[in-house]
mmCIF file of C-alpha atoms and ligand atoms in Angstrom:
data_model
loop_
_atom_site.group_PDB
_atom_site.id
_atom_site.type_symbol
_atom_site.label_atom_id
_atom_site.label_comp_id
_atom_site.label_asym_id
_atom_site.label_seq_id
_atom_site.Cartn_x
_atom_site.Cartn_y
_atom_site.Cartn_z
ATOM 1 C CA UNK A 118 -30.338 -214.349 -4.374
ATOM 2 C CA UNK A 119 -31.936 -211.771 -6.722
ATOM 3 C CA UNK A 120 -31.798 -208.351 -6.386
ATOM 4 C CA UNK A 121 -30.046 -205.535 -4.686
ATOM 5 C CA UNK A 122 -26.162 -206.118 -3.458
ATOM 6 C CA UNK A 123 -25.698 -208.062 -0.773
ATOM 7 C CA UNK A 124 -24.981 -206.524 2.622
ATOM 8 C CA UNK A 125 -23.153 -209.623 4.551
ATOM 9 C CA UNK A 126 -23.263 -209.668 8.035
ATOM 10 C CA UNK A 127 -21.323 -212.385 10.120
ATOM 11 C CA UNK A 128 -22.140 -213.314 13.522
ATOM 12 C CA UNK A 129 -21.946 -216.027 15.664
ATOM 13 C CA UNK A 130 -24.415 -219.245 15.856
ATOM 14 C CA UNK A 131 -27.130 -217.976 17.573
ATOM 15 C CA UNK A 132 -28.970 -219.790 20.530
ATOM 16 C CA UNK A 133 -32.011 -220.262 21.766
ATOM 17 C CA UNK A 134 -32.117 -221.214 25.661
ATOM 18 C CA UNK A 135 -35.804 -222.352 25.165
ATOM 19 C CA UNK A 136 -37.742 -224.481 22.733
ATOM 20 C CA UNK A 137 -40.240 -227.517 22.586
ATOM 21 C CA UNK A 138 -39.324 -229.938 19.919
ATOM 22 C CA UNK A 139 -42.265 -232.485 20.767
ATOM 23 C CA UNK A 140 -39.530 -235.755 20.380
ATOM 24 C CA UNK A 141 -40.338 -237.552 21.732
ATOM 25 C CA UNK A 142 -44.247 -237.615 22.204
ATOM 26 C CA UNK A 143 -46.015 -235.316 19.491
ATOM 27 C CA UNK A 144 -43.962 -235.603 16.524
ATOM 28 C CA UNK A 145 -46.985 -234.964 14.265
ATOM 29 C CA UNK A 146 -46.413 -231.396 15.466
ATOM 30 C CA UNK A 147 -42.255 -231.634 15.001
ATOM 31 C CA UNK A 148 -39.757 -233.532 15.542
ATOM 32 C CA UNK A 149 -35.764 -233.308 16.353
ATOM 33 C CA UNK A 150 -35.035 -233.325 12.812
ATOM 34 C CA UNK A 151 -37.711 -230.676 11.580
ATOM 35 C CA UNK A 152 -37.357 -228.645 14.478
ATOM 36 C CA UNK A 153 -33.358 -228.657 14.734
ATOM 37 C CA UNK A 154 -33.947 -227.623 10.479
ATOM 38 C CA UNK A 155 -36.116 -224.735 11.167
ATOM 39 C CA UNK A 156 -33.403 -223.852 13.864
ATOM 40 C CA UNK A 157 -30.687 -223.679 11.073
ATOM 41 C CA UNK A 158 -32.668 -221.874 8.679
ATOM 42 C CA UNK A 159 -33.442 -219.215 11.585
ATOM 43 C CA UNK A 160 -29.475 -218.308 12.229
ATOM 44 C CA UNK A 161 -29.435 -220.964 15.331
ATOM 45 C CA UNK A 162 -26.646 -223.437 16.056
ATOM 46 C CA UNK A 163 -27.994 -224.189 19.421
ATOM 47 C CA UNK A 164 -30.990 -224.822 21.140
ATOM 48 C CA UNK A 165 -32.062 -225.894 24.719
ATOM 49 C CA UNK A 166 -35.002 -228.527 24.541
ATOM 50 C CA UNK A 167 -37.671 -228.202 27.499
ATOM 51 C CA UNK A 168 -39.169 -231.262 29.184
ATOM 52 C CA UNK A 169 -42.893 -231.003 29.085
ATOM 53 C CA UNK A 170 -43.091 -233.701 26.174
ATOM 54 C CA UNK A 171 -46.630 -234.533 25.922
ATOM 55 C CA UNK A 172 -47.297 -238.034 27.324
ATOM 56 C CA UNK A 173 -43.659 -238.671 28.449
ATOM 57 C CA UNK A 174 -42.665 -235.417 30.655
ATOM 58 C CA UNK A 175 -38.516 -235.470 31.385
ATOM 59 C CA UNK A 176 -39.098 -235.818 35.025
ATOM 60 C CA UNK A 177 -37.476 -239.111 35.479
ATOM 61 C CA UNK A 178 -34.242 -240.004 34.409
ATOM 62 C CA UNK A 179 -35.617 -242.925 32.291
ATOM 63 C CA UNK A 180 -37.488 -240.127 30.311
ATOM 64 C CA UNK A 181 -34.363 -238.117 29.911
ATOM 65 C CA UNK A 182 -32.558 -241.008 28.933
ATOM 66 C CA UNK A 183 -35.508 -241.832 26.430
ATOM 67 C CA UNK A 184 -35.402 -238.486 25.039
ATOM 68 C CA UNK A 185 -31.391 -238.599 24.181
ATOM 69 C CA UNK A 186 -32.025 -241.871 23.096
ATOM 70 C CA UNK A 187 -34.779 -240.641 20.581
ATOM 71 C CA UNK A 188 -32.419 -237.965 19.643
ATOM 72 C CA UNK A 189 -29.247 -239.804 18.264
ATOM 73 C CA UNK A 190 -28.475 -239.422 15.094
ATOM 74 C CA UNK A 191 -31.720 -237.118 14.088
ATOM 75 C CA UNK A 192 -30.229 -233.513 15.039
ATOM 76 C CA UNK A 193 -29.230 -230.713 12.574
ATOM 77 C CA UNK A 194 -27.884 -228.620 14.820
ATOM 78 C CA UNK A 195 -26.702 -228.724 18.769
ATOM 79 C CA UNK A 196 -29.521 -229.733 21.521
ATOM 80 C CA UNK A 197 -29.090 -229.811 25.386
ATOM 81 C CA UNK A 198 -32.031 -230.864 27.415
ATOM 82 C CA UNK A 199 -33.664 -229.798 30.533
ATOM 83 C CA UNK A 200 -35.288 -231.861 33.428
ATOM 84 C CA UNK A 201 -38.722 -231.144 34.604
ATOM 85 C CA UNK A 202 -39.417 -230.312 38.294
ATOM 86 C CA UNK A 203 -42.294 -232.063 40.011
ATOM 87 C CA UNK A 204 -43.177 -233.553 43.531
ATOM 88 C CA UNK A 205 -41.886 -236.852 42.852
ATOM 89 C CA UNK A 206 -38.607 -235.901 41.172
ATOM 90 C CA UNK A 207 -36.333 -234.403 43.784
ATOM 91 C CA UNK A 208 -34.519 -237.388 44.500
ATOM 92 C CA UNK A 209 -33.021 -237.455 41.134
ATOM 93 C CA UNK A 210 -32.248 -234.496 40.538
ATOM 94 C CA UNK A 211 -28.485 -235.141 41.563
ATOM 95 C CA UNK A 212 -28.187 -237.925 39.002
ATOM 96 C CA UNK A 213 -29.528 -236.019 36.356
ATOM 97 C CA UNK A 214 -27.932 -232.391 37.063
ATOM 98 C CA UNK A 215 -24.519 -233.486 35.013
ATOM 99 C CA UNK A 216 -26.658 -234.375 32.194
ATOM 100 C CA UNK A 217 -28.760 -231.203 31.736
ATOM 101 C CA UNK A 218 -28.270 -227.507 31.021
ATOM 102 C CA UNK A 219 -30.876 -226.729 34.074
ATOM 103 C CA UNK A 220 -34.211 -227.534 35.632
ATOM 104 C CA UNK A 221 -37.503 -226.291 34.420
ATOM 105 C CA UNK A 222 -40.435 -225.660 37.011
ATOM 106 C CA UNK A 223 -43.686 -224.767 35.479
ATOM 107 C CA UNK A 224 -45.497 -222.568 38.097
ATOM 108 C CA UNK A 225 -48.744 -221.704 35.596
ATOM 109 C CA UNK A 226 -50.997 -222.667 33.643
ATOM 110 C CA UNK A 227 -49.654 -224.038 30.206
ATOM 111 C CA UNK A 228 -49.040 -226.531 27.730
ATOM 112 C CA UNK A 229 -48.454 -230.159 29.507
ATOM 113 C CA UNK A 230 -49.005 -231.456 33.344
ATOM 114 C CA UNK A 231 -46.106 -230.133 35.036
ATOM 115 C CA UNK A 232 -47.582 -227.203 36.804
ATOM 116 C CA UNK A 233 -46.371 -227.291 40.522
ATOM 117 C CA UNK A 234 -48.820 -225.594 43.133
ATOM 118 C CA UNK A 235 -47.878 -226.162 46.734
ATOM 119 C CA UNK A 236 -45.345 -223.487 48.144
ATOM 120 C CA UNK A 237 -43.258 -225.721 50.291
ATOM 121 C CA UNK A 238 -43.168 -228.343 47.434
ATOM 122 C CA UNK A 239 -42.102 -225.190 45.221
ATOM 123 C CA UNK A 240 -39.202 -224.062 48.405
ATOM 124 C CA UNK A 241 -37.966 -227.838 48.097
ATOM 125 C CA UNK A 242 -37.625 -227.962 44.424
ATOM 126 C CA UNK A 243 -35.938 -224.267 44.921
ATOM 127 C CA UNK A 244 -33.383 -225.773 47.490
ATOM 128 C CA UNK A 245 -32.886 -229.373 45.925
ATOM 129 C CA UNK A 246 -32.066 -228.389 42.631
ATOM 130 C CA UNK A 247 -27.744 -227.767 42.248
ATOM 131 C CA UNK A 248 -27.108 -224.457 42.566
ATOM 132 C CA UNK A 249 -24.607 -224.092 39.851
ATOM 133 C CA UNK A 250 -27.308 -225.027 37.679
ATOM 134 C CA UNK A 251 -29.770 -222.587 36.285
ATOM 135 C CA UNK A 252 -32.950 -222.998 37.704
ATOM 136 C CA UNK A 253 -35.591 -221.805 34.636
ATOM 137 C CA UNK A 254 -39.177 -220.917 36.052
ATOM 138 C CA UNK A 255 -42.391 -220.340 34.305
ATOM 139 C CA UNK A 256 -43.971 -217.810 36.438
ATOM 140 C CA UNK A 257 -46.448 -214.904 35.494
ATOM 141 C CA UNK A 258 -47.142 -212.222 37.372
ATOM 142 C CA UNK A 259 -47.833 -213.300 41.027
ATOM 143 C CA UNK A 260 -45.861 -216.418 40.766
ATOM 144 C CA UNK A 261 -43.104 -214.274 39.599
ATOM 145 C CA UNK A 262 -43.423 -212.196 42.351
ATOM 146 C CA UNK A 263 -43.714 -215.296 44.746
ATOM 147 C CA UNK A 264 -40.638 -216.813 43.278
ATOM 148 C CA UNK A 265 -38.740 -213.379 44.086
ATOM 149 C CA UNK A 266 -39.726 -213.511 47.775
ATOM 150 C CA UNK A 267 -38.530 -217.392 48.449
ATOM 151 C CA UNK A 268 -35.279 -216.407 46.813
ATOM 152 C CA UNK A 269 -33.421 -214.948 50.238
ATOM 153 C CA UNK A 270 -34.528 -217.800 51.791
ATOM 154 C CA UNK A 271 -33.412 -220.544 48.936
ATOM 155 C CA UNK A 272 -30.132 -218.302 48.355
ATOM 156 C CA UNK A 273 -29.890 -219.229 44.376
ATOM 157 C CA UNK A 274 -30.106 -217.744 41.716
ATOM 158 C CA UNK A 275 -33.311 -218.060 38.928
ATOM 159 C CA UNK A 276 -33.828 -217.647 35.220
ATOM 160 C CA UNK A 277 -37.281 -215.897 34.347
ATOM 161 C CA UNK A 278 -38.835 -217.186 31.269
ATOM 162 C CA UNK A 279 -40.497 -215.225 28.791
ATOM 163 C CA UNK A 280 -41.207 -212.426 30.837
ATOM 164 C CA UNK A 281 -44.824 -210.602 28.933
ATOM 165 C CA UNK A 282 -45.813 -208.017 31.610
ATOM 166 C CA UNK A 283 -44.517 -204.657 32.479
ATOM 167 C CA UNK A 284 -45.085 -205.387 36.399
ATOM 168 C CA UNK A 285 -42.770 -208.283 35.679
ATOM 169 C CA UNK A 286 -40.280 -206.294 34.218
ATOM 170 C CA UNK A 287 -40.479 -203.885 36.840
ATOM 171 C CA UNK A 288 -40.198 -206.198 39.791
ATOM 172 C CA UNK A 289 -37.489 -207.820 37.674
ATOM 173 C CA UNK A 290 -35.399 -204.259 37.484
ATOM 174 C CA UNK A 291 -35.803 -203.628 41.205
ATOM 175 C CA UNK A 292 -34.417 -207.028 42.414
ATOM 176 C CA UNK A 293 -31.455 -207.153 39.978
ATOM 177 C CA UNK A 294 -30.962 -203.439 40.974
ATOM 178 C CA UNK A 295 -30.763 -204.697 44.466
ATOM 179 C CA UNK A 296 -28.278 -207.159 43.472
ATOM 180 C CA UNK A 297 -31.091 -210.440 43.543
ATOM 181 C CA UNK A 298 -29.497 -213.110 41.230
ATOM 182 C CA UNK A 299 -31.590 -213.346 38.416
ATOM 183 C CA UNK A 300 -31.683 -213.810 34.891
ATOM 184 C CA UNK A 301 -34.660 -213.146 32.111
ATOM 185 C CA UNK A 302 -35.647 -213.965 28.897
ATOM 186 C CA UNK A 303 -38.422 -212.204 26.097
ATOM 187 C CA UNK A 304 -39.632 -213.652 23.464
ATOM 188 C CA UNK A 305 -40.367 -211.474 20.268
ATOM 189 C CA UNK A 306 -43.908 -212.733 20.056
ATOM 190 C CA UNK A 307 -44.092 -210.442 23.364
ATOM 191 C CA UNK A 308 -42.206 -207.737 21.549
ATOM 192 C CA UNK A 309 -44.210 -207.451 18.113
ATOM 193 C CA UNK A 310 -47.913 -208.875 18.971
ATOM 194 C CA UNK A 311 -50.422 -207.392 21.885
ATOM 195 C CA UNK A 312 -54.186 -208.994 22.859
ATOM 196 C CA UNK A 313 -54.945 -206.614 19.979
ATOM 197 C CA UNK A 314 -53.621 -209.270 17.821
ATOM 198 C CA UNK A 315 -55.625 -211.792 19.007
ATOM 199 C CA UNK A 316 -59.175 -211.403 16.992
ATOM 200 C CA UNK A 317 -56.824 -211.332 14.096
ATOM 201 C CA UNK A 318 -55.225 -213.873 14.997
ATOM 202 C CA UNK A 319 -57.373 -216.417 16.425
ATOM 203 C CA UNK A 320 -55.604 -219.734 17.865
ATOM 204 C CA UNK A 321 -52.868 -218.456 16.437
ATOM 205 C CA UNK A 322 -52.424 -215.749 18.429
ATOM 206 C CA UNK A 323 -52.709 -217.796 21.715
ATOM 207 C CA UNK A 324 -49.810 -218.829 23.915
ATOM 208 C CA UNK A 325 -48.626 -219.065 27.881
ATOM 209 C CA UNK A 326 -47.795 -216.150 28.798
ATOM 210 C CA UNK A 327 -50.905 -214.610 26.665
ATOM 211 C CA UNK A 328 -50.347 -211.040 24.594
ATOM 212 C CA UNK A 329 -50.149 -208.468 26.872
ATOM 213 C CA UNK A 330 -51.208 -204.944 26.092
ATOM 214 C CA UNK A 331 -49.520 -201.955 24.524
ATOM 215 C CA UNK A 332 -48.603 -201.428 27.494
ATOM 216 C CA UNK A 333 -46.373 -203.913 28.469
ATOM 217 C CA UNK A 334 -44.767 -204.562 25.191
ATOM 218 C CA UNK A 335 -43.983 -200.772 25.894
ATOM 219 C CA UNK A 336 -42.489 -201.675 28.892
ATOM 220 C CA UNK A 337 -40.408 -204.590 27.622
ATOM 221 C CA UNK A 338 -39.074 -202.780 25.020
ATOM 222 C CA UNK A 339 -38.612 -199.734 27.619
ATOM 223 C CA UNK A 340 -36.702 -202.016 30.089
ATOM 224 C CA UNK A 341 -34.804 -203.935 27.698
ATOM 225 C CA UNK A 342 -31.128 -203.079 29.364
ATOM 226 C CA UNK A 343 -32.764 -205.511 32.158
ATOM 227 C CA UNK A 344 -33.674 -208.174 29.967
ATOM 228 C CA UNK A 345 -30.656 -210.763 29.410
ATOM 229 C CA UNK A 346 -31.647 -212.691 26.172
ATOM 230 C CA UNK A 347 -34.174 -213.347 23.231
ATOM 231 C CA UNK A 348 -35.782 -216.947 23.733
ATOM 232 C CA UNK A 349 -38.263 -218.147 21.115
ATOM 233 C CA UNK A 350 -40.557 -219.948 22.980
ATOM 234 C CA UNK A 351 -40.949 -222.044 19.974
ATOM 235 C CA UNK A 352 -43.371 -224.404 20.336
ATOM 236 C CA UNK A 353 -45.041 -225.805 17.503
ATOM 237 C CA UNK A 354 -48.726 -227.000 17.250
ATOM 238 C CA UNK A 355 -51.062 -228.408 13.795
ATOM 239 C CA UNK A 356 -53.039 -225.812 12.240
ATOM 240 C CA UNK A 357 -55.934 -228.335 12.878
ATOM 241 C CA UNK A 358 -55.465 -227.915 16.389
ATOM 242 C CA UNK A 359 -55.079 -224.068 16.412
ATOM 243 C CA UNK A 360 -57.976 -224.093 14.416
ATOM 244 C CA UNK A 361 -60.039 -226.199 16.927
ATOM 245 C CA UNK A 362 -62.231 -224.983 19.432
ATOM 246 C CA UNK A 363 -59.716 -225.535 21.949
ATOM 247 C CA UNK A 364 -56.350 -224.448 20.368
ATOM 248 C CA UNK A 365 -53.398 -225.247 22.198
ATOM 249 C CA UNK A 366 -51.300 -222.832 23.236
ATOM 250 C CA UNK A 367 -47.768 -221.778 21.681
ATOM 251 C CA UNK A 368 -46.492 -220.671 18.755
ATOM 252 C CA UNK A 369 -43.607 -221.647 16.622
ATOM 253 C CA UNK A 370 -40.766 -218.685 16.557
ATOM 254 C CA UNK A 371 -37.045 -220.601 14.946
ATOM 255 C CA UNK A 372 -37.535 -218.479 11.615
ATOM 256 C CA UNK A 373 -39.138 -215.468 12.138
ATOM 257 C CA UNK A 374 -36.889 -214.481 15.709
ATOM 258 C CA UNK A 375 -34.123 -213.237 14.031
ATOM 259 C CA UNK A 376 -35.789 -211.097 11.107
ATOM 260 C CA UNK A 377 -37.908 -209.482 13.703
ATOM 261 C CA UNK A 378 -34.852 -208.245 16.701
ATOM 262 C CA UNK A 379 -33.602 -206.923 13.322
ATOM 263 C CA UNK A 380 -36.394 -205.006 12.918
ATOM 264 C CA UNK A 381 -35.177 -202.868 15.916
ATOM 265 C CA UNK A 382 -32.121 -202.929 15.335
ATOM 266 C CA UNK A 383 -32.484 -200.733 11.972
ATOM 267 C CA UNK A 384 -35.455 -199.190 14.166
ATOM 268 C CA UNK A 385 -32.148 -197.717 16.098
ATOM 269 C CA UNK A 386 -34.078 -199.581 18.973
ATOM 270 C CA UNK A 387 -31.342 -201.582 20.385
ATOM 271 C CA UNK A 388 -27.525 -202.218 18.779
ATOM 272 C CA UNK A 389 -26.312 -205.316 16.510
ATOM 273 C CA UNK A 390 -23.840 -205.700 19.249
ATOM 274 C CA UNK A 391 -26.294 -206.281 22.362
ATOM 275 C CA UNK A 392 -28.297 -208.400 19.992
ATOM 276 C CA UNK A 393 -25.554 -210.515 19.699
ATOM 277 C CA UNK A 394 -25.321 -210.255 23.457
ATOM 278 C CA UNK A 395 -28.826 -211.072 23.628
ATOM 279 C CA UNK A 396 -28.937 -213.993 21.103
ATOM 280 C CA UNK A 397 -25.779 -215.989 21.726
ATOM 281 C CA UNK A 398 -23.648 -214.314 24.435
ATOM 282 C CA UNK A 399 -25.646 -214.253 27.431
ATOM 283 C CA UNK A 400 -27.270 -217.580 26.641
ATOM 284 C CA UNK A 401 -23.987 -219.385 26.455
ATOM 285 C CA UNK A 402 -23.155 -217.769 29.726
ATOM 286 C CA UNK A 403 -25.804 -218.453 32.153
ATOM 287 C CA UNK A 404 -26.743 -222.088 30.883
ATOM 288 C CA UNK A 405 -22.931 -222.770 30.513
ATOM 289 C CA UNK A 406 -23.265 -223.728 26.704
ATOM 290 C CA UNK A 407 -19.739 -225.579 25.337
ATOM 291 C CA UNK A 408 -18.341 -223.003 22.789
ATOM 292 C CA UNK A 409 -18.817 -224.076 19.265
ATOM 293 C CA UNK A 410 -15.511 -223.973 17.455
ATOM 294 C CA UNK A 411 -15.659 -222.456 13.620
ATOM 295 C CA UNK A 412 -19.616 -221.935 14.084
ATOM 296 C CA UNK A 413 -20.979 -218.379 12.453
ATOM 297 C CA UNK A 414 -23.568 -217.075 10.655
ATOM 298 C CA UNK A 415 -24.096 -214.815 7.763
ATOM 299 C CA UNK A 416 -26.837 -212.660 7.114
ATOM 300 C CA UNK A 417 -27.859 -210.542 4.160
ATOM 301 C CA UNK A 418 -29.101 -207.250 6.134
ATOM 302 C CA UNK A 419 -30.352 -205.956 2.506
ATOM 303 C CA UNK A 420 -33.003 -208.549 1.673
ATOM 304 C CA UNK A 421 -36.227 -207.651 1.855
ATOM 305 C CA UNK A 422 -38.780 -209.863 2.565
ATOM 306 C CA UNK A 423 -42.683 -211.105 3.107
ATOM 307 C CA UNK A 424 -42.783 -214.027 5.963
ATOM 308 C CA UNK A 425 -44.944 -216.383 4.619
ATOM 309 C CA UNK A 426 -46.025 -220.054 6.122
ATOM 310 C CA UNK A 427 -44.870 -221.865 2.811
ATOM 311 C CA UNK A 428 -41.319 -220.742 3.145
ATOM 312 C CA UNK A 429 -40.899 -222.321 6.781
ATOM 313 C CA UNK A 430 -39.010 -225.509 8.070
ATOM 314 C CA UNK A 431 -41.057 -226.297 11.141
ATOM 315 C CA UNK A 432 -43.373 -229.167 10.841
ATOM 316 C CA UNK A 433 -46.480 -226.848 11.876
ATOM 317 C CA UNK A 434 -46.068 -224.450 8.865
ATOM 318 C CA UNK A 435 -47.543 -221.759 9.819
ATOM 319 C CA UNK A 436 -46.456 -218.767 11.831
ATOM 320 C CA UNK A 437 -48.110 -215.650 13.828
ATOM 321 C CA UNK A 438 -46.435 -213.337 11.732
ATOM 322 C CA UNK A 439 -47.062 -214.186 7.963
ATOM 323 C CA UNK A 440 -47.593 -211.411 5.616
ATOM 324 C CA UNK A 441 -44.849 -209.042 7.573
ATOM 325 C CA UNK A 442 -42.524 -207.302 5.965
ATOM 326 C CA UNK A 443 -38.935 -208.007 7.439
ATOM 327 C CA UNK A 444 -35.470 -206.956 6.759
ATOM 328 C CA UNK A 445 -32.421 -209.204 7.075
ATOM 329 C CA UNK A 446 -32.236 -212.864 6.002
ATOM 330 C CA UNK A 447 -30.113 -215.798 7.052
ATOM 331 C CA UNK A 448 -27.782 -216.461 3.910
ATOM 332 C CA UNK A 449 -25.954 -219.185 5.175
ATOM 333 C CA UNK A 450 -24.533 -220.767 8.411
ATOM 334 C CA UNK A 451 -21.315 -222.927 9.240
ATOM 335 C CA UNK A 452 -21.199 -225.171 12.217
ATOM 336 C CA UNK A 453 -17.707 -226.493 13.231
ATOM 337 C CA UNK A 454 -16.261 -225.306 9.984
ATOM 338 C CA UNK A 455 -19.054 -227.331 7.791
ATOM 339 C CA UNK A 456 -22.105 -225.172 6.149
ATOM 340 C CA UNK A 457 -25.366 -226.702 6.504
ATOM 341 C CA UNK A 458 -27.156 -223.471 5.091
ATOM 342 C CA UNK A 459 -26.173 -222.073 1.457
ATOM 343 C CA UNK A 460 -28.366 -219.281 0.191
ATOM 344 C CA UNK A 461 -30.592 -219.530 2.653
ATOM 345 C CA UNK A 462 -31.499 -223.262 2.301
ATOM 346 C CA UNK A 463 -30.860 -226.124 4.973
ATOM 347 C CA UNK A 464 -28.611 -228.369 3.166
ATOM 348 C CA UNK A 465 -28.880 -232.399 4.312
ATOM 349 C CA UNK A 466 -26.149 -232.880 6.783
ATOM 350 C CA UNK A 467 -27.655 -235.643 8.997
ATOM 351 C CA UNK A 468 -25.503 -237.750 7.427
ATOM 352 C CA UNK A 469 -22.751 -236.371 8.852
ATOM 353 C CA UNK A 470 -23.701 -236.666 12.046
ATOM 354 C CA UNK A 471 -23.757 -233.617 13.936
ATOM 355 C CA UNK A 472 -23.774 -234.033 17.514
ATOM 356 C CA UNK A 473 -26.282 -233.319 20.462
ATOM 357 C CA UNK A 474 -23.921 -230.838 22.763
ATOM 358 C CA UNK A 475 -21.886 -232.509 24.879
ATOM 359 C CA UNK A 476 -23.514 -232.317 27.709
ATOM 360 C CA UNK A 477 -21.703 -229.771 30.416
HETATM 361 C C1 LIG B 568 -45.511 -224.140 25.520
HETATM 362 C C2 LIG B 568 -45.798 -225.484 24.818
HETATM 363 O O1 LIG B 568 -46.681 -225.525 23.959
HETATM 364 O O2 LIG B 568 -45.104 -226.458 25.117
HETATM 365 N N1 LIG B 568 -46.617 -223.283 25.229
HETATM 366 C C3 LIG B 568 -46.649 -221.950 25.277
HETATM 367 O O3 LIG B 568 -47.727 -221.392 25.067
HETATM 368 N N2 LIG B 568 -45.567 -221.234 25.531
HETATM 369 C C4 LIG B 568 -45.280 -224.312 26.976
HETATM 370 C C5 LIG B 568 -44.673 -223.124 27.693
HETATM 371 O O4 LIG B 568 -43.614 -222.602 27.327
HETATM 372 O O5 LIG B 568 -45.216 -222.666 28.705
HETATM 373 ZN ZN1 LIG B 569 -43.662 -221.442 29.639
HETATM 374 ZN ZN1 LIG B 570 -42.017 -222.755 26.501
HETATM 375 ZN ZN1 LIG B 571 -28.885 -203.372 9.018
#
């Protein structure tokens, strides 16, 4: 790289507990090879798939066993799926437990069909579901709140995804203060981008949860001792389609996650260490994520640079935050003692064959 001397950080493979490939199903939009790239190229060595593939949700195990199927052979970095709550899936969920790093109900509004409504349908998925495996919920605002008052009488523990709002960070802080078993995630989109974005932004700015305002990104980054772990949320759609009158909602987040928590970190906003916490170790703890022997990451925390769309791996190509200025770029990356990224490109390692995660 030009420029400037290198300042070499190492760390370890990051992971991200919560991205939407679209392989099977919408591979126009990505796919397990383009997505598991732009993983690599973002400081990521692991990466937990959800199950809301568009016309073939994971909410039977024929689908699950579809999607590992599609998988072989196509991954650039380590994948572990999750199963997909619904009505008509609670009798499988013992077979499938082994196989996956959790269950995934979808309690709003978003992308896909999976949305459960009725609150003893909800209780039963709560109860049915093992409870030494994370149970990941989609729930905004009152659904958050409603998932937080079944939980004494489900007795399990929960994982909050992308948590946007600062009464769901507040709630959040009073239950684990009271010693409620729960676990949340933030995505940086949530962190860097408010509704103020939006007319900006256009489609582009539109995902489940939506921007909050200043407000509540105030409030994230207020309460983040509560919050356990960075999750991108990536989840890729065409420009045509964000460009439609209808856009889809979701936005891509593998390359840009990284460069932005480092923002705060040389913003003296949170440490390199609890970074680290947030982006690999507390992951790999509450989805139980195999350890990856030999697997780091090294990052140039002098390089300055401009994110642009043309410089991206995802299949979509485009990203929320082009034209920001960023400090910190991932230089290379070694997983199980083999580098797949060399000055800052994804080398071809397919070939190799690096494996899905064996599955916990
Ligand atoms: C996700 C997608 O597109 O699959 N969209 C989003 O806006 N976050 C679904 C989701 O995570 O809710
Ligand atoms: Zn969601
Ligand atoms: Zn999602
Ligand atoms: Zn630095």
């Amino acid at each position: 790289m030009k420029g400037g001397a290198m300042a070499l950080i190492r760390m370890p493979g990051l992971i991200d507990p919560h991205v939407h490939l679209r392989d099977p199903g919408a591979t126009y939009k990505e796919s397990f090879t383009t997505g598991t790239q732009a993983a690599l190229a973002g400081g990521f060595t692991a990466l937990l798939d959800m199950p809301n593939n568009p016309g073939s949700p994971v909410v039977t195990p024929e689908a699950l066993a579809r999607k590992t199927a599609a998988a072989e052979g196509k991954l650039a970095c380590d994948v572990g799926f999750f199963y997909g709550a619904s009505a008509g899936s609670l009798g499988t969920y013992g077979q499938v437990a082994p196989q996956v790093f959790g269950l995934k109900l979808y309690l709003d509004d978003t992308t896909g069909d999976l949305k459960v409504e009725e609150l003893e349908t909800i209780r039963s998925i709560m109860q049915a579901w093992p409870r030494s495996k994370p149970l990941c919920v989609h729930a905004e605002e009152r659904t958050l709140a409603m998932v937080l008052g079944l939980l004494p009488s489900v007795g399990r523990s929960v994982h909050f995804c992308h948590v946007s709002r600062r009464i769901e960070v507040e709630l959040i802080r009073d239950a684990k203060e009271r010693g409620v078993p729960i676990t949340c995630e933030v995505a940086p989109h949530h962190l860097y981008l408010t509704e103020e974005d939006v007319p900006r932004l256009g489609g582009l700015g539109l995902m489940k949860p939506p921007l909050g305002r200043g407000v509540d990104v105030d409030a994230l980054w207020a309460n983040l001792d509560v919050i356990d772990m960075i999750a991108t949320d990536h989840a890729p759609h065409t420009l045509i389609e964000k460009r439609s009158e209808n856009p889809p909602f979701g936005v891509p987040g593998l390359e840009t996650s990284l460069p932005l928590m480092l923002i705060a970190v040389h913003a003296g906003r949170l440490t390199l260490d609890r970074l680290v916490q947030m982006m690999h170790t507390a992951p790999r703890r509450v989805f139980h994520m195999p350890p990856q022997p030999d697997t780091y990451i090294e990052v140039d925390d002098a390089r300055r640079w401009t994110i642009t769309d043309d410089s991206l791996y995802t299949k979509c190509a485009w990203t929320p935050f082009a034209g920001m200025q960023v400090v910190g770029a991932v230089e290379s990356v070694t997983l199980r003692g083999q580098e797949v990224v060399r000055a800052g490109r994804v080398l071809d390692t397919l070939a190799e064959g690096v494996a899905i995660i064996p599955l916990a």
